[in-house]
Tab-separated table of C-alpha atoms and ligand atoms in Angstrom:
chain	number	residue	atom	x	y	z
Y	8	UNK	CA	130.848	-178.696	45.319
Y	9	UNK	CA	128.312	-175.997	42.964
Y	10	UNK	CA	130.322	-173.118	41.384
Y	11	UNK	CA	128.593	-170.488	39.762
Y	12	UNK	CA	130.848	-168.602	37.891
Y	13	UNK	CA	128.743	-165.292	36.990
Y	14	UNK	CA	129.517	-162.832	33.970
Y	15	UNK	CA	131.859	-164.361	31.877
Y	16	UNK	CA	133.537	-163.310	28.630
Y	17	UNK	CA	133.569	-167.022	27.297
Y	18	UNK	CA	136.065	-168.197	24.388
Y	19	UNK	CA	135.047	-171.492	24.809
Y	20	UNK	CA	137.333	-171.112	22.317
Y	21	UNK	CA	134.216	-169.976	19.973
Y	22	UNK	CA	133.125	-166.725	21.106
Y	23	UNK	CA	129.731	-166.632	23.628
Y	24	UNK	CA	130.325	-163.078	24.840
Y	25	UNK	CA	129.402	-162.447	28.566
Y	26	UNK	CA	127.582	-165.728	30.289
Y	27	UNK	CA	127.163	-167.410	33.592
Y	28	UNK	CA	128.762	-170.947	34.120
Y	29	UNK	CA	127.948	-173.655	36.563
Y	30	UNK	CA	130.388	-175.781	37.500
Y	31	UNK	CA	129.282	-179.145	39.472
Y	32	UNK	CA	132.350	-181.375	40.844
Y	33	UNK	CA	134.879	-181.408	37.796
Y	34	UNK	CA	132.550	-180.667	34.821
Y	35	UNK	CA	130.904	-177.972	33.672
Y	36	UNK	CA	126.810	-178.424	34.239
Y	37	UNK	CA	125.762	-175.382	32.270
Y	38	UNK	CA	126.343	-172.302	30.043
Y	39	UNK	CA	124.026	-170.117	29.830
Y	40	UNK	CA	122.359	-166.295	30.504
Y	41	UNK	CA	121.830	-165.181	34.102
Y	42	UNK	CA	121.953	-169.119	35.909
Y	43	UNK	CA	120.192	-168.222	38.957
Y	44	UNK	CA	121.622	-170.463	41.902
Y	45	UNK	CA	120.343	-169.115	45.442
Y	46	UNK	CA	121.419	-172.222	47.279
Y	47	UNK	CA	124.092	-171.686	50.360
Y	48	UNK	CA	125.913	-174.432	48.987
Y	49	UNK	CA	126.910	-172.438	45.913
Y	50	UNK	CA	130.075	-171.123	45.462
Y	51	UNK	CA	128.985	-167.856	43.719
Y	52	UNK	CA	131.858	-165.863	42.184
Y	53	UNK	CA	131.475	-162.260	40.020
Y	54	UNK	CA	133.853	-162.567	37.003
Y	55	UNK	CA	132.888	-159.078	36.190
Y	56	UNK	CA	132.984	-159.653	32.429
Y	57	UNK	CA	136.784	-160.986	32.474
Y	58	UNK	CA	137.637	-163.426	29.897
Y	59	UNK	CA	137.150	-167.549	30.190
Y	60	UNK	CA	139.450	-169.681	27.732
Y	61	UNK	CA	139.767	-173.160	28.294
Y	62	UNK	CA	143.260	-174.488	30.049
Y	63	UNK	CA	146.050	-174.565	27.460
Y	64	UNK	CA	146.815	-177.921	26.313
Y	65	UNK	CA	150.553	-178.345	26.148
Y	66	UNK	CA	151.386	-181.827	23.677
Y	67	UNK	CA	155.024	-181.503	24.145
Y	68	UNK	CA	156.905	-181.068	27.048
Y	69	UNK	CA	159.950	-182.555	29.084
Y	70	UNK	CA	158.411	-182.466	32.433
Y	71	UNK	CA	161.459	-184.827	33.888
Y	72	UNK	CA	164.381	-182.104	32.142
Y	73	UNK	CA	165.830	-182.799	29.081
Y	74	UNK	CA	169.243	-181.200	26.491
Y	75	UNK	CA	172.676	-182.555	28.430
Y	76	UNK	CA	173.559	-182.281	24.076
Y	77	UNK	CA	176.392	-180.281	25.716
Y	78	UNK	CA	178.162	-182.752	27.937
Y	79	UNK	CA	175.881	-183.739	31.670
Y	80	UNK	CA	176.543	-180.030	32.563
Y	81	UNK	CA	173.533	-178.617	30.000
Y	82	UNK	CA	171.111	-181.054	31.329
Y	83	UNK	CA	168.064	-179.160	32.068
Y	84	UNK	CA	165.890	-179.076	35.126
Y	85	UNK	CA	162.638	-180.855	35.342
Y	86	UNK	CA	159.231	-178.613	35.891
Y	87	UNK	CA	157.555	-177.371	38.964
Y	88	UNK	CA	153.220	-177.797	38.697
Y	89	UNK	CA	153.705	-173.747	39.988
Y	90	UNK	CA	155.179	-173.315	36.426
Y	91	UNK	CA	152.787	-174.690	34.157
Y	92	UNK	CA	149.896	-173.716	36.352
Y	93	UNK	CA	151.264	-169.860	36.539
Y	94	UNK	CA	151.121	-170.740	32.174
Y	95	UNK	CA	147.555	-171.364	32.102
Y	96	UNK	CA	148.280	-174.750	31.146
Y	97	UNK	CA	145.655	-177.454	32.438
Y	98	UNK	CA	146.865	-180.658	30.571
Y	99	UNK	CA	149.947	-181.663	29.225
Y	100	UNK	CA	152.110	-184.868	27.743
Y	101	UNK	CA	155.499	-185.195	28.925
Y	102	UNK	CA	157.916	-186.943	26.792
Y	103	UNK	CA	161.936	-187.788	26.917
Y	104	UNK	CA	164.096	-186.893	24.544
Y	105	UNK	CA	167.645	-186.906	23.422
Y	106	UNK	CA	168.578	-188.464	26.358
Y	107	UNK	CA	166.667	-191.562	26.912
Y	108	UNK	CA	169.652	-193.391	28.889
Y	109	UNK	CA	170.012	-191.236	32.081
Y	110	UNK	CA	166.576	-190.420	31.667
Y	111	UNK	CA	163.909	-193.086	32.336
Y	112	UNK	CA	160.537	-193.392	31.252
Y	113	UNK	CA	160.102	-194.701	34.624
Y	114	UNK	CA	160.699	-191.434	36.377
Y	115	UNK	CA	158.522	-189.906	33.455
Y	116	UNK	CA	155.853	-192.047	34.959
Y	117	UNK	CA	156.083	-190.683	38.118
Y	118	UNK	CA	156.424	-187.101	37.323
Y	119	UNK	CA	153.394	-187.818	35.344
Y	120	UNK	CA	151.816	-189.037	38.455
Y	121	UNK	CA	153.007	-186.024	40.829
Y	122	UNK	CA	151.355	-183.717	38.176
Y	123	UNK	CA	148.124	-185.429	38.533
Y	124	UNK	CA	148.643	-185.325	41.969
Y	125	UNK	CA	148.760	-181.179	41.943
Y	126	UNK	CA	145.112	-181.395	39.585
Y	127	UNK	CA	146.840	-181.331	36.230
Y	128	UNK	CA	145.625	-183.424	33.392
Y	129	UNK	CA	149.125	-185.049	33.235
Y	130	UNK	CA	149.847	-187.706	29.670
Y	131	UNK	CA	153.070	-188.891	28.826
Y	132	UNK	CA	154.845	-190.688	25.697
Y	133	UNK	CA	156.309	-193.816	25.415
Y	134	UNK	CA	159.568	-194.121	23.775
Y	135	UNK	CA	161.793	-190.755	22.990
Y	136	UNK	CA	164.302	-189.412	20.059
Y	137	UNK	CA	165.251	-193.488	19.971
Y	138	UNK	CA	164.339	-195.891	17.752
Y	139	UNK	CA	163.766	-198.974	18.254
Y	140	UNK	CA	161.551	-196.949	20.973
Y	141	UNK	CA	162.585	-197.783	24.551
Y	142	UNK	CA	159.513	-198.963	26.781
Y	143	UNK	CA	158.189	-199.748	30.423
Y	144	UNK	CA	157.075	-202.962	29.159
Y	145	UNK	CA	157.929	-205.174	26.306
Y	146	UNK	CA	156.480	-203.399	23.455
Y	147	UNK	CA	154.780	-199.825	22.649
Y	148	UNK	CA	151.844	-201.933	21.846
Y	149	UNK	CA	151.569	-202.956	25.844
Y	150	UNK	CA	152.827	-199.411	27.240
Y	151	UNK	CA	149.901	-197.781	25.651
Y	152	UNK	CA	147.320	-201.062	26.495
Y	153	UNK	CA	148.554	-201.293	30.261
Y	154	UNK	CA	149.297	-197.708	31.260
Y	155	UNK	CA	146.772	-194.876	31.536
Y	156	UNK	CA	149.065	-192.192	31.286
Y	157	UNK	CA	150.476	-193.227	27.804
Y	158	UNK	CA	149.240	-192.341	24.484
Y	159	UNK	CA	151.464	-192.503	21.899
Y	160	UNK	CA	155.150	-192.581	21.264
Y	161	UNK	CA	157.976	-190.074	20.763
Y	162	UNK	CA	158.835	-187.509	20.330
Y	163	UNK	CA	161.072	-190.259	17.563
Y	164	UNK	CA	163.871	-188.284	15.791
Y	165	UNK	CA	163.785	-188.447	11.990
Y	166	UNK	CA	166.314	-186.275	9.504
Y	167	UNK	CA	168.163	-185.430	12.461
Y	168	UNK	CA	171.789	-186.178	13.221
Y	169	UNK	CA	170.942	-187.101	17.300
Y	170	UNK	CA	167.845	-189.340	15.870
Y	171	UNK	CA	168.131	-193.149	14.622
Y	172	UNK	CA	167.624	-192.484	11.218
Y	173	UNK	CA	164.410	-195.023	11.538
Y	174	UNK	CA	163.169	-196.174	7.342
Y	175	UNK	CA	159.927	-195.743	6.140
Y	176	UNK	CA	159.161	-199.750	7.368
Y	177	UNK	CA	160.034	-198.651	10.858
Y	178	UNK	CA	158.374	-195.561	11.294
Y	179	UNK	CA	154.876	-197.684	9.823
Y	180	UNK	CA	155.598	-200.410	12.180
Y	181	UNK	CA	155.726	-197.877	15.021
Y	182	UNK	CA	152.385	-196.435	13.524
Y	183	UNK	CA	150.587	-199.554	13.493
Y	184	UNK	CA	151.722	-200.735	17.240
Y	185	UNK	CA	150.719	-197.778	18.226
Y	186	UNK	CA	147.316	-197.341	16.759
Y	187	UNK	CA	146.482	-201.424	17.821
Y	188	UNK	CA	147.646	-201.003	21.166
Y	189	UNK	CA	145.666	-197.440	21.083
Y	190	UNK	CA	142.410	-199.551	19.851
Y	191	UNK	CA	142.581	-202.018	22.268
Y	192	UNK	CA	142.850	-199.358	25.193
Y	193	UNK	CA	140.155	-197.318	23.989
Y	194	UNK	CA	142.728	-194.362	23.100
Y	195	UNK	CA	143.210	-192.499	19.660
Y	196	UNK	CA	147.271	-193.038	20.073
Y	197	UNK	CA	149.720	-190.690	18.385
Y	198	UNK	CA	153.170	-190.710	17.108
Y	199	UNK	CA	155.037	-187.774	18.389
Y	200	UNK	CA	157.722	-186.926	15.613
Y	201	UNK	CA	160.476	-184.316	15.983
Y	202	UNK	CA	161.779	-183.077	13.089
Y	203	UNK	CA	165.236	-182.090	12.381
Y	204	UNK	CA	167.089	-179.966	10.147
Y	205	UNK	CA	168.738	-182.540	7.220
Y	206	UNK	CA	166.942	-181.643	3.817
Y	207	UNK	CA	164.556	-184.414	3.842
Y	208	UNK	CA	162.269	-183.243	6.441
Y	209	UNK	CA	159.161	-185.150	6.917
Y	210	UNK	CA	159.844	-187.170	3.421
Y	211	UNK	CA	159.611	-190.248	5.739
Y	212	UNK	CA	156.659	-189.531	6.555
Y	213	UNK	CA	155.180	-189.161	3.534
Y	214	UNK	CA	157.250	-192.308	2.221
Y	215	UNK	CA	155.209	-194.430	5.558
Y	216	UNK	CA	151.386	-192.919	5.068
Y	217	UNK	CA	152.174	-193.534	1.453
Y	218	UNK	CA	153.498	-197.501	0.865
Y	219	UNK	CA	151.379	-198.633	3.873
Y	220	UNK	CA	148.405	-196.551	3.539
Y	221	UNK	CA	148.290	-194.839	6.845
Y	222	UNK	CA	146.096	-192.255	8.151
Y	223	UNK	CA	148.379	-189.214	8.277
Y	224	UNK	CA	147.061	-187.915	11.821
Y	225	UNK	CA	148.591	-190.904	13.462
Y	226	UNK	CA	152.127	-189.089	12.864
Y	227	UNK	CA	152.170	-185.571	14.773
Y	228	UNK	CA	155.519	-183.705	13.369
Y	229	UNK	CA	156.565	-180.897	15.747
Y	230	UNK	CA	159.052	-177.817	15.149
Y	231	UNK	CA	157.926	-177.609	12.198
Y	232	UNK	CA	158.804	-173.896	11.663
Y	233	UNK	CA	162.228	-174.594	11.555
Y	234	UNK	CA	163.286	-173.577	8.311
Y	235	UNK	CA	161.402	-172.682	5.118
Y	236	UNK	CA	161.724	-176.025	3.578
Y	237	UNK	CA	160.241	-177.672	6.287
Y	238	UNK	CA	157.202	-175.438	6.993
Y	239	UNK	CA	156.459	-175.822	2.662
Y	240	UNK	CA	156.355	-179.550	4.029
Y	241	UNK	CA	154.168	-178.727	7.111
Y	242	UNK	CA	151.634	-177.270	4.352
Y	243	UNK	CA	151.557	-180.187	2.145
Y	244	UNK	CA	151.501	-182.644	4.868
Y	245	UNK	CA	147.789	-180.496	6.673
Y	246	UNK	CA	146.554	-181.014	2.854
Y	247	UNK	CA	146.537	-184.752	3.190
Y	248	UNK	CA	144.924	-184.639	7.019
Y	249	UNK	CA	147.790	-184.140	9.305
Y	250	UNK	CA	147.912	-182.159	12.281
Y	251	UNK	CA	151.920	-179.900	12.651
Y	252	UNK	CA	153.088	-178.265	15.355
Y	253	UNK	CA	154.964	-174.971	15.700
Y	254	UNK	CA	157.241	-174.996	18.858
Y	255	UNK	CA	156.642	-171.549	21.274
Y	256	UNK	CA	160.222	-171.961	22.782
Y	257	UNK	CA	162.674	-170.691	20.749
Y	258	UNK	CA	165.567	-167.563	21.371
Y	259	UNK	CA	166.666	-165.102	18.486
Y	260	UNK	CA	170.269	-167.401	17.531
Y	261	UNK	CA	167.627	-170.146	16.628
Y	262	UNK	CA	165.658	-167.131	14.711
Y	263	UNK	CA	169.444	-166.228	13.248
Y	264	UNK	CA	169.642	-170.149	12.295
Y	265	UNK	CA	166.561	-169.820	9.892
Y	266	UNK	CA	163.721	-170.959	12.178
Y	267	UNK	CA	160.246	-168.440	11.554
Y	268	UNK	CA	158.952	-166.858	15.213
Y	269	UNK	CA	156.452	-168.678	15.960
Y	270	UNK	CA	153.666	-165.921	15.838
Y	271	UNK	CA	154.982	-165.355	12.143
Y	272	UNK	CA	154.963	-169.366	11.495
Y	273	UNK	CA	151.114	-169.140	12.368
Y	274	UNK	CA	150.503	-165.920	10.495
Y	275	UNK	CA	151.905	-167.433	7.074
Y	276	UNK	CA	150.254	-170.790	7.458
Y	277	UNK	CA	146.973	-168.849	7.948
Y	278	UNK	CA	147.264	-166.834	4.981
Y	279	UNK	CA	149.104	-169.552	2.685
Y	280	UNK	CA	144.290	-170.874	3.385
Y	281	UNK	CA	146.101	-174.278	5.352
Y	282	UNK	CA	142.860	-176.010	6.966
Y	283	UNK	CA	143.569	-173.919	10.578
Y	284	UNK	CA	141.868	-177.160	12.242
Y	285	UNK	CA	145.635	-178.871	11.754
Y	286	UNK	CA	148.044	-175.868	12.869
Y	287	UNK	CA	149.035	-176.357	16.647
Y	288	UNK	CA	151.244	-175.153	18.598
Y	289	UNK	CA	153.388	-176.330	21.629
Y	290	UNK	CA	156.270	-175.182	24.398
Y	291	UNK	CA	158.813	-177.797	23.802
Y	292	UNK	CA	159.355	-177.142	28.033
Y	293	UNK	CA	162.799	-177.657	29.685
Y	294	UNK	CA	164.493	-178.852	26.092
Y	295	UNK	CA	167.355	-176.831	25.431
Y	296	UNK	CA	167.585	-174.324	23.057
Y	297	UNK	CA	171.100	-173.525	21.281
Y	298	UNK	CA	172.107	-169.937	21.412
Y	299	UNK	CA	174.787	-168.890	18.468
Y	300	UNK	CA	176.387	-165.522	17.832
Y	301	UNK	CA	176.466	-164.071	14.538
Y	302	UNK	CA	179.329	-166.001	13.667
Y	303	UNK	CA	177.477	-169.365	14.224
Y	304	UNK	CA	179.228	-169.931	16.915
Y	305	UNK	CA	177.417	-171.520	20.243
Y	306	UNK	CA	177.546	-168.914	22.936
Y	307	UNK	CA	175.298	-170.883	25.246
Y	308	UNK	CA	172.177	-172.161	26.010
Y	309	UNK	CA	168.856	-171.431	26.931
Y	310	UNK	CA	165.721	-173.609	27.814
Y	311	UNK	CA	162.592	-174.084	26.565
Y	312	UNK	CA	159.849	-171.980	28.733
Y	313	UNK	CA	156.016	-173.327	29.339
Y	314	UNK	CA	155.280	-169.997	29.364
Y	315	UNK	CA	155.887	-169.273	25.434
Y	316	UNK	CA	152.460	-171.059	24.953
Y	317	UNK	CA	150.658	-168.660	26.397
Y	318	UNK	CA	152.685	-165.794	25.516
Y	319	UNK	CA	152.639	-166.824	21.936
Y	320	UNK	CA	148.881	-167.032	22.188
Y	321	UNK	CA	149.319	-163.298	23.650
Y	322	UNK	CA	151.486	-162.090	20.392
Y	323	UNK	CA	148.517	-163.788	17.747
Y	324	UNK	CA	145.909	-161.831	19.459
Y	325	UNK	CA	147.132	-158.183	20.186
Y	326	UNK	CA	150.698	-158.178	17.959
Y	327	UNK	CA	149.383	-159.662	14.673
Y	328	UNK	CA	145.675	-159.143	15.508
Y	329	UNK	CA	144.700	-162.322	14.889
Y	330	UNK	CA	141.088	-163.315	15.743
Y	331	UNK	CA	141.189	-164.483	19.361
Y	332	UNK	CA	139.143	-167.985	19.099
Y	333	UNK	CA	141.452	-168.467	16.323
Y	334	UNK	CA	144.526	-167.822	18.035
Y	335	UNK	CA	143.025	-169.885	21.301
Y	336	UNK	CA	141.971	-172.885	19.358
Y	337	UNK	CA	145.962	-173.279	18.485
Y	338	UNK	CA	146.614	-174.173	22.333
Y	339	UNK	CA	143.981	-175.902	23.433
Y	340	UNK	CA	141.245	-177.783	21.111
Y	341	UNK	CA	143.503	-178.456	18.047
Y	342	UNK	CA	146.160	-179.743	20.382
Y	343	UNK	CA	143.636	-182.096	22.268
Y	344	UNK	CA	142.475	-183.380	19.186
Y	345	UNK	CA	145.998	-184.037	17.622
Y	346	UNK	CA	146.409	-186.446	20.529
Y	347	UNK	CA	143.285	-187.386	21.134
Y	348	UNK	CA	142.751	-186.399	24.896
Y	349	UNK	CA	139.116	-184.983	26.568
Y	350	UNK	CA	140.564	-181.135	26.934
Y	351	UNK	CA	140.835	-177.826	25.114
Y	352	UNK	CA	136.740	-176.581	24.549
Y	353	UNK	CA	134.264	-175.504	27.306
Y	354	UNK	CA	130.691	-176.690	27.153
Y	355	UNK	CA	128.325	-178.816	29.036
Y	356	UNK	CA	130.091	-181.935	30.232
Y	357	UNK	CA	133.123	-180.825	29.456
Y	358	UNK	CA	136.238	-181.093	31.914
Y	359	UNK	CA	136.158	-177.472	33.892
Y	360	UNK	CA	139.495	-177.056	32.756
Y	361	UNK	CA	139.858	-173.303	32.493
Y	362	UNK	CA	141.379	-169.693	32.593
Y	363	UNK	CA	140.653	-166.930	33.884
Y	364	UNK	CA	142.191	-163.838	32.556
Y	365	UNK	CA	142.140	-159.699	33.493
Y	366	UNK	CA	143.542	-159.153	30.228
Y	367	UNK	CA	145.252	-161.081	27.049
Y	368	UNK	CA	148.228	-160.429	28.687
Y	369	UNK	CA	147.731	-161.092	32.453
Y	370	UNK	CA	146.176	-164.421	33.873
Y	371	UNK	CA	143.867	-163.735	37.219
Y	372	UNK	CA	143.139	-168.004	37.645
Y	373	UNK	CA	143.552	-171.177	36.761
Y	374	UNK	CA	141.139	-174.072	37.151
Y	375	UNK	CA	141.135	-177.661	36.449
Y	376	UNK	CA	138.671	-180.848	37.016
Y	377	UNK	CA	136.486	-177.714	39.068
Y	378	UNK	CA	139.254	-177.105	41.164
Y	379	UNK	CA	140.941	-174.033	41.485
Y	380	UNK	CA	144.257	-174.651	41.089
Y	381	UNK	CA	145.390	-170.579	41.263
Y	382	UNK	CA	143.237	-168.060	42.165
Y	383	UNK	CA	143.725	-164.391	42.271
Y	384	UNK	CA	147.085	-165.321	41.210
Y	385	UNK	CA	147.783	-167.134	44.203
Y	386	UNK	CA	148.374	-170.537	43.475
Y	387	UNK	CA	146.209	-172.928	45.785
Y	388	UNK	CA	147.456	-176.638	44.268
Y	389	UNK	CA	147.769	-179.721	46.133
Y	390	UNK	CA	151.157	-180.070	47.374
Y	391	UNK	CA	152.047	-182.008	50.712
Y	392	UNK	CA	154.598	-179.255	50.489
Y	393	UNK	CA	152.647	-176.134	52.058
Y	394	UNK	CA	155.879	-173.539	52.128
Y	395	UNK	CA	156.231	-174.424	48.452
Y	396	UNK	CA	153.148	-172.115	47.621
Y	397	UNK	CA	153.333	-168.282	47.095
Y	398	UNK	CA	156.843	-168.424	49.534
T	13	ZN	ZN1	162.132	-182.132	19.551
């Protein structure tokens, strides 16, 4: 099927202005001025100069529920496609977490599989917090050789107390599985790193790239506007070629705790001249998210929303003014190109993975691989489960 999408206000994330784009099957044909298609089998639709970003690309989320760091009760629920569809979000990677014993990489798989299944570009981690990194098969190496879905590892734990503490040696072993198994598949492979809050930060990282002379952009650090220390780090660590990540999800007892708002985080990095290519930013979906008084003590918990993405992409552009390509390059081609997957920029050949908005602050569609996946805000997935959409 031919859509012509007429009058456009492309961020592709660059800026075009207004254009026409035509859409054949899942890719996008052609952008250009006043595409003239007369044909009947045409799908002809009037944007009427509304604004066209590509689909948010999401690098960390826990798609199968994650947190239960408060006893089984606090484990949190897994994600509906209606979420991260209603987020603008086209392609994501699902990873475990904390919990990596009554939660399986298996049923990672196949949430990965029933997102793909709804049109999302669904990618998921091997491994989790846990190191040695649990697998489906006998090594990272063959999980990221044998199984489409997987392209790197993680999120690992380091300088956190619910991590394995993993050395400098283990963290370049991981590296190197990764980025042979990642060769051999014909993948750029990744190493998904959280980052906790004990004083050394990303110091193991540096330790790793620096004894076993490693390309820095196979490790991908996230939350890494935790505390002040640690974003001083994120700066250092951009200088030598690595990509960080600023988590969206976050509630004001974390603020309280020290972490910088994430629209803040970006603001400082972007005037502290780091190279903007390496500043990304992700949800951190269904983790929980500690909530403390102002005594420090925990009053409850809250968990980590797809939606922040998008909202935080919101707060960049009209709250701190930021330049809009700018602020839409942090959630969809810097992302894609931290983990090396075919998403985040509009142009000819391209994925049509995209958004339609009626302002910054209010998404009219989603689209992805040409299909609409919400239009008009009504969502219009594929889901064997009719009642399921716009009940
Ligand atoms: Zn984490």
């Amino acid at each position: 099927m031919i859509k012509l999408l007429k009058n456009a206000n492309l961020f592709a994330p660059s800026a075009y202005g207004i254009v026409d784009i035509l859409i054949a099957d899942s890719k996008i044909a052609h952008i250009g001025s006043n595409i003239d298609m007369s044909s009947n089998q045409v799908e002809v639709i009037d944007l009427e100069g509304r604004t066209v970003i590509p689909g948010l690309v999401d690098t960390l989320a826990h798609v199968t529920g994650g947190g239960g760091e408060s006893g089984f009760g606090s484990r949190t629920p897994a994600i509906t496609p209606d979420q991260i569809i209603a987020s603008g979000v086209t392609s994501l990677v699902g990873a475990l977490g904390t919990d990596s014993v009554t939660r399986s990489l298996q049923d990672l798989y196949g949430k990965t599989q029933e997102l793909r299944s709804a049109g999302l570009n669904a990618y998921m981690h091997s491994g989790s917090y846990h190191y040695p990194a649990k697998t489906l098969t006998s090594s990272v190496q063959e999980d990221l050789m044998m199984i489409e879905p997987v392209i790197g590892v993680g999120e690992i734990a380091i300088s956190d107390h619910r991590g394995s503490h993993p050395t400098s040696n283990q963290l370049a072993h991981l590296a190197s599985d990764v980025k042979v198994g990642a060769m051999i598949a014909g993948k750029q492979g990744v190493v998904s790193v959280h980052v906790g809050d004990a004083p050394q930060g990303i110091d193991p990282l540096f330790h790793a790239i620096h004894d076993y002379a490693l390309n820095p952009s196979v490790f991908y650090p996230t939350h890494i506007s935790r505390n002040n220390e640690l974003l001083e780090q994120g700066k250092q660590f951009t200088k030598i070629g690595g990509y960080i990540d600023i988590t969206t999800s976050t509630n004001e007892g974390i603020i309280a705790q020290g972490e910088m708002p994430p629209a803040d985080a970006v603001c400082h990095l972007l005037d502290s001249d780091v190279d903007n290519t390496k500043i990304t930013l992700s949800s951190d979906a269904q983790g929980s998210l500690p909530n403390y008084n102002k005594k420090n003590e925990l009053i409850g918990l809250d968990i980590g929303a797809i939606d922040s993405l998008y909202s935080t992409m919101c707060a960049l552009i009209e709250g701190k003014q930021i330049d809009p390509s700018m602020a839409i390059r942090l959630v969809t081609e810097n992302p894609a190109k931290a983990v090396g997957i075919n998403a985040g920029s509009l142009f000819a050949g391209a994925s049509a993975d995209l958004v339609v908005l009626d302002s910054w602050s209010c998404i009219d569609s989603v689209m992805s691989n040409g299909q609409w996946l919400m239009r008009q805000k009504n969502f219009c997935f594929n889901t064997p489960f009719e009642d399921s959409l716009n009940d």
